[in-house]
Short mmCIF file of C-alpha atoms and ligand atoms in Angstrom, two decimals:
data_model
loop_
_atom_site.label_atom_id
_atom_site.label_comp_id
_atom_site.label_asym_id
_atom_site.label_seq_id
_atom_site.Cartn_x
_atom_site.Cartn_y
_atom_site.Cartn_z
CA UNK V 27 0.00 0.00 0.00
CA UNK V 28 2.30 2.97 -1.56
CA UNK V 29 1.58 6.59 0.79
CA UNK V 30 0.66 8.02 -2.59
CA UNK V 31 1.38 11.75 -1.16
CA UNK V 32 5.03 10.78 -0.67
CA UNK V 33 7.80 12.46 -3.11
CA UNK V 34 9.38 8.90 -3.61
CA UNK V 35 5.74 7.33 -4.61
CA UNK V 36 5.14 10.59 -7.01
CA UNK V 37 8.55 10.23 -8.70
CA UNK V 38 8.69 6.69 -9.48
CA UNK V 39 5.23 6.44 -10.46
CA UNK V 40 6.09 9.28 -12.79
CA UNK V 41 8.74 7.63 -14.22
CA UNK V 42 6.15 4.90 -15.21
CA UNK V 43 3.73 6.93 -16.61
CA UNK V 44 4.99 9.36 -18.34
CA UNK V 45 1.95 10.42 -20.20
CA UNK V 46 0.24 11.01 -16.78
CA UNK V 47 2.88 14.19 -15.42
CA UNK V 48 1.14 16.48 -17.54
CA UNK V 49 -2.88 15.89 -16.88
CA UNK V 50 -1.67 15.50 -13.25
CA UNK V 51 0.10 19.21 -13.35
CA UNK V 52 -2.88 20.31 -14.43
CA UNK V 53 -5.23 19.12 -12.02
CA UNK V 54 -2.57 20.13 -9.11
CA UNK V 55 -2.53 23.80 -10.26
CA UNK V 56 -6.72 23.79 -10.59
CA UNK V 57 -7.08 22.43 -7.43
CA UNK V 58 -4.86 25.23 -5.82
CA UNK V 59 -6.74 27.89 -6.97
CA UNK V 60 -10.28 26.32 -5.99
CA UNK V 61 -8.53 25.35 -2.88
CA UNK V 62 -7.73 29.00 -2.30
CA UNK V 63 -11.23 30.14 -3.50
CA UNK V 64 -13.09 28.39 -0.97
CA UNK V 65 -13.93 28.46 3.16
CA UNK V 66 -13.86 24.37 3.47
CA UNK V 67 -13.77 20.77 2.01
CA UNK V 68 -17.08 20.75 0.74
CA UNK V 69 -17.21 24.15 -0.66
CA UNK V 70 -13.85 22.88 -2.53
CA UNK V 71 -14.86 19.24 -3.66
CA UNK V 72 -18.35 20.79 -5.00
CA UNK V 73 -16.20 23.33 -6.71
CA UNK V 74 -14.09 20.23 -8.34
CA UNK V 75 -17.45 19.00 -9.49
CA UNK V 76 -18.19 21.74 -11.00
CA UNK V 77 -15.21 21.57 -13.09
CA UNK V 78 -14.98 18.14 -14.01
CA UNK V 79 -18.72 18.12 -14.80
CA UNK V 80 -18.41 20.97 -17.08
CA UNK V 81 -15.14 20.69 -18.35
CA UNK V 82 -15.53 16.73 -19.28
CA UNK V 83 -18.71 14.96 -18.36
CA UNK V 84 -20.75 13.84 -15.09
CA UNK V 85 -19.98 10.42 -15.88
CA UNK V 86 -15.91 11.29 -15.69
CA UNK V 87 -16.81 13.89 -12.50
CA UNK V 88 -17.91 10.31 -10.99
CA UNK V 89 -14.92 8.46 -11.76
CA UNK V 90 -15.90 6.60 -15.42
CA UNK V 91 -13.70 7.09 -18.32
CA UNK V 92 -16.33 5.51 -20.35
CA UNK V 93 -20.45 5.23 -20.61
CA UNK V 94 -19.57 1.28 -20.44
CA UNK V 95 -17.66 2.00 -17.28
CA UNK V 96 -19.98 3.81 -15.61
CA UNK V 97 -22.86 0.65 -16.51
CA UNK V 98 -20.67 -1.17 -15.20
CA UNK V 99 -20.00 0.09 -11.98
CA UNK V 100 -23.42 0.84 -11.38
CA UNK V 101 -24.05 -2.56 -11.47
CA UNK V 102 -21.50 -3.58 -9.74
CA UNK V 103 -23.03 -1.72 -6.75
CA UNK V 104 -26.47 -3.07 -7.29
CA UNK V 105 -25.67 -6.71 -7.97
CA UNK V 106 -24.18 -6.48 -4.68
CA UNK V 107 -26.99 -4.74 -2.12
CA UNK V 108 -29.38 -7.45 -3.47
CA UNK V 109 -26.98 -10.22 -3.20
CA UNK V 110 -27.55 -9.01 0.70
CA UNK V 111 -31.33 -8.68 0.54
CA UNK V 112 -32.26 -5.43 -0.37
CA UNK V 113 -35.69 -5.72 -1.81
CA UNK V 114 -38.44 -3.11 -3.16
CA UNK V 115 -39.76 -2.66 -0.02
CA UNK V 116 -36.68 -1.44 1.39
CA UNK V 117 -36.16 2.63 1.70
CA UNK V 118 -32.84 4.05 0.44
CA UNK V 119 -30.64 6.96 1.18
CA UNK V 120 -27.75 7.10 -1.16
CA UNK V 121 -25.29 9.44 -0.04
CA UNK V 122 -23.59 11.21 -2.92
CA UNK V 123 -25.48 9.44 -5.43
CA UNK V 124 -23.52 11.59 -8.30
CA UNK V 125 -25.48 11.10 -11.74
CA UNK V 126 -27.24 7.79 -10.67
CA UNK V 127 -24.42 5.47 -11.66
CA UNK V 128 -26.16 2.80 -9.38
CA UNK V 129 -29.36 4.94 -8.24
CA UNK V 130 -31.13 4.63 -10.99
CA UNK V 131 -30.94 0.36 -10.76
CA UNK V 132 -32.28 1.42 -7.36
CA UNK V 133 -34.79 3.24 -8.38
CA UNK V 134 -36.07 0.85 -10.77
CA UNK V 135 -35.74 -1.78 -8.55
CA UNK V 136 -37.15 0.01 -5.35
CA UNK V 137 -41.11 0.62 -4.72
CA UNK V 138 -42.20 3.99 -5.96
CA UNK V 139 -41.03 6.33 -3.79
CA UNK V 140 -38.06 4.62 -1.68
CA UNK V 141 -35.23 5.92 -3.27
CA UNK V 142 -33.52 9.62 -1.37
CA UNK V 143 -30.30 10.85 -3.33
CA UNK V 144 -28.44 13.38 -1.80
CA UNK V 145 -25.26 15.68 -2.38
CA UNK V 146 -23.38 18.36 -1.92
CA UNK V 147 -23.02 18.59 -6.05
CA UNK V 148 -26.25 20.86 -7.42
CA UNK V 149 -24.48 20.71 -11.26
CA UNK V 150 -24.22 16.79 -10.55
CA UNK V 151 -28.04 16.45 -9.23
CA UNK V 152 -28.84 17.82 -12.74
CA UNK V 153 -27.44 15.10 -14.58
CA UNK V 154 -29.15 13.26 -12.15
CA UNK V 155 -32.86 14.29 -13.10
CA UNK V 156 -31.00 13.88 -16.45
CA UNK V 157 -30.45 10.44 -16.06
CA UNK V 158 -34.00 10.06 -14.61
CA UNK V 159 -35.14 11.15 -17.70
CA UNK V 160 -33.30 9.12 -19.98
CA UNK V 161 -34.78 5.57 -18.14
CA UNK V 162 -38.20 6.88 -17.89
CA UNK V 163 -38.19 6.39 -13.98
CA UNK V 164 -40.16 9.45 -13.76
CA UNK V 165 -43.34 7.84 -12.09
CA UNK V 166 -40.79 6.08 -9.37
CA UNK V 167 -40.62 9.33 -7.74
CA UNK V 168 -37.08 9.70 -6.71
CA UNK V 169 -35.91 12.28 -4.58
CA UNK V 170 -32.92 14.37 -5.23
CA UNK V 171 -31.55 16.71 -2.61
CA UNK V 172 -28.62 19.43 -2.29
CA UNK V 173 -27.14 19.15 0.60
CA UNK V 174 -24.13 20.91 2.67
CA UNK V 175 -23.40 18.54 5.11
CA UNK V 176 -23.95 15.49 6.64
CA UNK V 177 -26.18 15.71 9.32
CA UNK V 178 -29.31 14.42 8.38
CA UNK V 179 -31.15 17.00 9.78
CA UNK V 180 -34.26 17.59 7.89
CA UNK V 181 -35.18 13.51 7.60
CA UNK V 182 -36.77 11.15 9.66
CA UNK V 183 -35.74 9.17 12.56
CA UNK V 184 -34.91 5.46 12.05
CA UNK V 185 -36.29 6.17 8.78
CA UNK V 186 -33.62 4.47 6.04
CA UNK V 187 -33.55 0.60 5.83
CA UNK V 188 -30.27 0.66 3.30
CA UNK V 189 -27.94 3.82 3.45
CA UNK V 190 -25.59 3.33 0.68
CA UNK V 191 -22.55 5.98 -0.31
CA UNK V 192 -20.36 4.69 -2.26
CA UNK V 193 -17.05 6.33 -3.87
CA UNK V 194 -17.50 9.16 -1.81
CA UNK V 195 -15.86 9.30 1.48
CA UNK V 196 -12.68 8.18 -0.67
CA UNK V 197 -12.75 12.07 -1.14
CA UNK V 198 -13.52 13.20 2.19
CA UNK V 199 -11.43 14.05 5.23
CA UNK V 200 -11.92 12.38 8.31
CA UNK V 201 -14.05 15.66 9.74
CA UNK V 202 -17.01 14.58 6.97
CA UNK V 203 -16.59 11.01 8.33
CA UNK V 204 -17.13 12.19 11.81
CA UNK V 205 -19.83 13.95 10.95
CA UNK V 206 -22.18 11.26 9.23
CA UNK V 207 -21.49 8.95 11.61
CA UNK V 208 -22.48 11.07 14.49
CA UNK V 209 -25.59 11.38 13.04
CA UNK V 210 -26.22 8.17 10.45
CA UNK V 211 -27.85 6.40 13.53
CA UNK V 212 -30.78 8.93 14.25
CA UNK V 213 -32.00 8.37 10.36
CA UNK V 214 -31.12 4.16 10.19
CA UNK V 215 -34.11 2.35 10.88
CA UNK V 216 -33.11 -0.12 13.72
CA UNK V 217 -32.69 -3.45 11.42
CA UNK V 218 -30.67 -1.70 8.64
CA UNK V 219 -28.02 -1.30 7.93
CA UNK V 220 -24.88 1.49 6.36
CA UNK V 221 -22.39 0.32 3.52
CA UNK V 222 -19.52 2.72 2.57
CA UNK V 223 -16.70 2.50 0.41
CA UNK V 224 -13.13 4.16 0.98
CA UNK V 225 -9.49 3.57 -0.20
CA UNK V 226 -7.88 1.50 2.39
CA UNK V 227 -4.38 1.63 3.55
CA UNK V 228 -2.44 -0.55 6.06
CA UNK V 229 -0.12 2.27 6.23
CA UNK V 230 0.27 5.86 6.64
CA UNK V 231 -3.31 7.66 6.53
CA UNK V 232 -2.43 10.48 3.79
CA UNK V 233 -4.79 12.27 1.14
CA UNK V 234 -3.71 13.29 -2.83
CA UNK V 235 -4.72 16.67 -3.76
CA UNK V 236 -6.93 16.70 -1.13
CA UNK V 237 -9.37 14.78 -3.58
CA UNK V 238 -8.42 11.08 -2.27
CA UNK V 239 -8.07 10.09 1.06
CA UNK V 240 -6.74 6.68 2.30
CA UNK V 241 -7.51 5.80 5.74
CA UNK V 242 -6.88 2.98 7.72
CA UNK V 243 -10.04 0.06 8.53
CA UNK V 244 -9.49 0.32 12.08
CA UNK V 245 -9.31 4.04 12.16
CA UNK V 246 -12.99 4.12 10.53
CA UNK V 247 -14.22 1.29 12.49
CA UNK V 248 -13.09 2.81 15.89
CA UNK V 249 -15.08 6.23 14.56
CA UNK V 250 -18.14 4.08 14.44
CA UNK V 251 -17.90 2.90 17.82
CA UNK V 252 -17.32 5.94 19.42
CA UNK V 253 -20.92 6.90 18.16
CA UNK V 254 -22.38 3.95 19.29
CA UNK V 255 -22.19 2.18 16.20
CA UNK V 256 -20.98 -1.05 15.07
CA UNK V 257 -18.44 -1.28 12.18
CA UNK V 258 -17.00 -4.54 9.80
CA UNK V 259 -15.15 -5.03 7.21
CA UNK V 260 -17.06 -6.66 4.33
CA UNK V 261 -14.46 -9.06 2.78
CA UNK V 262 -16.70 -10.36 0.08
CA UNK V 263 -16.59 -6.91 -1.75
CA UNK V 264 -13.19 -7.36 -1.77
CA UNK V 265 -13.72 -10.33 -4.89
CA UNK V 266 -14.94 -7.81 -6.71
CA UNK V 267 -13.21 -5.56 -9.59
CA UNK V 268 -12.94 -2.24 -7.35
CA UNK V 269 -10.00 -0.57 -5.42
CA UNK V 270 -11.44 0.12 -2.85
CA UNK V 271 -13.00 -1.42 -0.10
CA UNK V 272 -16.29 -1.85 2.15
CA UNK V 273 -17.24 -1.18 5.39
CA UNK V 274 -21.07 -2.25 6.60
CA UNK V 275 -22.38 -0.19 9.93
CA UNK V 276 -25.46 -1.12 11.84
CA UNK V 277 -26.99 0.00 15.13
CA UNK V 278 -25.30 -1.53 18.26
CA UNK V 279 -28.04 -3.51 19.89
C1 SAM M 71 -17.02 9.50 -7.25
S1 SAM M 71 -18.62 10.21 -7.16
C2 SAM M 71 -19.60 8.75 -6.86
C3 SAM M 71 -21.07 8.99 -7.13
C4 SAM M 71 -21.97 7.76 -6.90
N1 SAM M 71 -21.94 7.33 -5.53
C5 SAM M 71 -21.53 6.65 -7.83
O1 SAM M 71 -21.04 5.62 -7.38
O2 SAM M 71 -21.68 6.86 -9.03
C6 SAM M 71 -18.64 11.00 -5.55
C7 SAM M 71 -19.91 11.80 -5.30
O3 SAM M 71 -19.97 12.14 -3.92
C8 SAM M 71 -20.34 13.50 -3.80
N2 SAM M 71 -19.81 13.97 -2.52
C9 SAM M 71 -18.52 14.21 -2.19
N3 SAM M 71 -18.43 14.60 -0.91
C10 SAM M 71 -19.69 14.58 -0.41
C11 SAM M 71 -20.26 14.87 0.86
N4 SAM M 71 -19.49 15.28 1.88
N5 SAM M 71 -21.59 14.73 1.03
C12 SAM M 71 -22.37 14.32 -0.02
N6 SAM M 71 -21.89 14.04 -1.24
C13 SAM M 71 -20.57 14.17 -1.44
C14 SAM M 71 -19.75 14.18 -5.03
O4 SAM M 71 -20.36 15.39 -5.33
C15 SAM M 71 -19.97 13.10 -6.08
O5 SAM M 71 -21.21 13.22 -6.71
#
């Protein structure tokens, strides 16, 4: 597990990839000025979305080089939460649900009304309704909400069967961590259940750009406990074609 902010780690794997130095200058020097633009992390990663969004495509600003990618992945993600026994009946919040790479299987999938995106992205929420649009899941009544944090408050208690963000504390620091799961327990309903994704690292916790973070499992499973949660590591997402890995969270009894 390389500590990818390391000078050694960014010289050799520019030696490898020599095509990469020059998108990767590029991205360093936008970053630093949106980085001195805005008051926080959020205000900063929704100002990356904006620019990858615009600049290439929501389906790049959520990580797929291609549409068959992003199908993909979606799927991936799907194929998986029913493999564990999410069924229609089950009411979802997907946290950062980006341009419905797996929400709109949910929503599909889900009974009419059961499916909550949120994010902190408003130019990525409008290739969601985009994407809405283009699979006719207009009558399933999905809701899709701007948010600027992670505190839940204007939802239900013990309200969510599945809560589901995936890709998307891999660009978070800790803080936004902290935050949803001091208050991811109020909203769960008392049988479900929290999955999460995030780059792992047995090593040094470190960040790139300030874009991807790599924590260590403990580290995130400790966090859960100390607001009264329970954490573990799901090792059967680990068989599947992803980097990163999967942490499931459910109320402590
Ligand atoms: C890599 S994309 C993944 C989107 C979606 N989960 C998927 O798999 O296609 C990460 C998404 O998380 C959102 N995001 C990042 N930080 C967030 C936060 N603190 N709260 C809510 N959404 C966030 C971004 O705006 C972006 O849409």
């Amino acid at each position: 597990m390389p500590d990818r902010s390391s000078l050694a780690h960014k010289v050799g794997y520019a030696v490898r990839h020599p095509d990469r130095v020059a998108p990767y200058l590029r991205r360093f020097a936008r970053d630093t000025w949106l980085r001195l633009r805005t008051r926080n992390h959020v205000d900063y990663y929704r100002a990356v979305m904006r620019s990858d969004v615009t600049e290439k495509s929501p389906d790049a600003a959520v990580g797929s080089a291609t549409h068959e990618r992003w199908l993909a992945l979606g799927k991936m993600q799907f194929d998986y939460l029913v493999e564990h026994g999410v069924k229609p009946a089950d009411r979802m919040l997907e946290i950062g649900c980006g341009n419905l790479r797996a929400g709109w299987r949910f929503i599909e999938y889900l009974d009419s009304g059961n499916y909550y995106g949120i994010d902190i992205s408003p130019d990525i929420l409008v290739a969601a309704q985009e994407t809405v649009v283009r699979y006719n899941l207009q009558h399933k009544l999905p809701c899709l909400t701007p948010v600027h944090d992670l505190r839940f408050a204007f939802l239900p208690d013990e309200y969510f069967t599945v809560i589901h963000a995936h890709s998307v504390f891999s660009h978070c620091p800790i803080e936004v961590l902290d935050e949803c799961l001091a208050n991811v327990g109020r909203i769960m309903h008392p049988e479900g259940f929290f999955d999460f994704t995030f780059n792992r690292t047995q090593d040094k916790e470190h960040h790139v750009l300030r874009e991807d973070f790599y924590f260590r499992t403990e580290t995130l499973v400790e966090l859960a406990e100390k607001h009264g949660l329970s954490a573990r590591f799901m090792d059967d997402w680990e068989q599947r074609p992803h980097k990163q890995s999967k942490i499931r969270v459910t109320r402590t009894p």
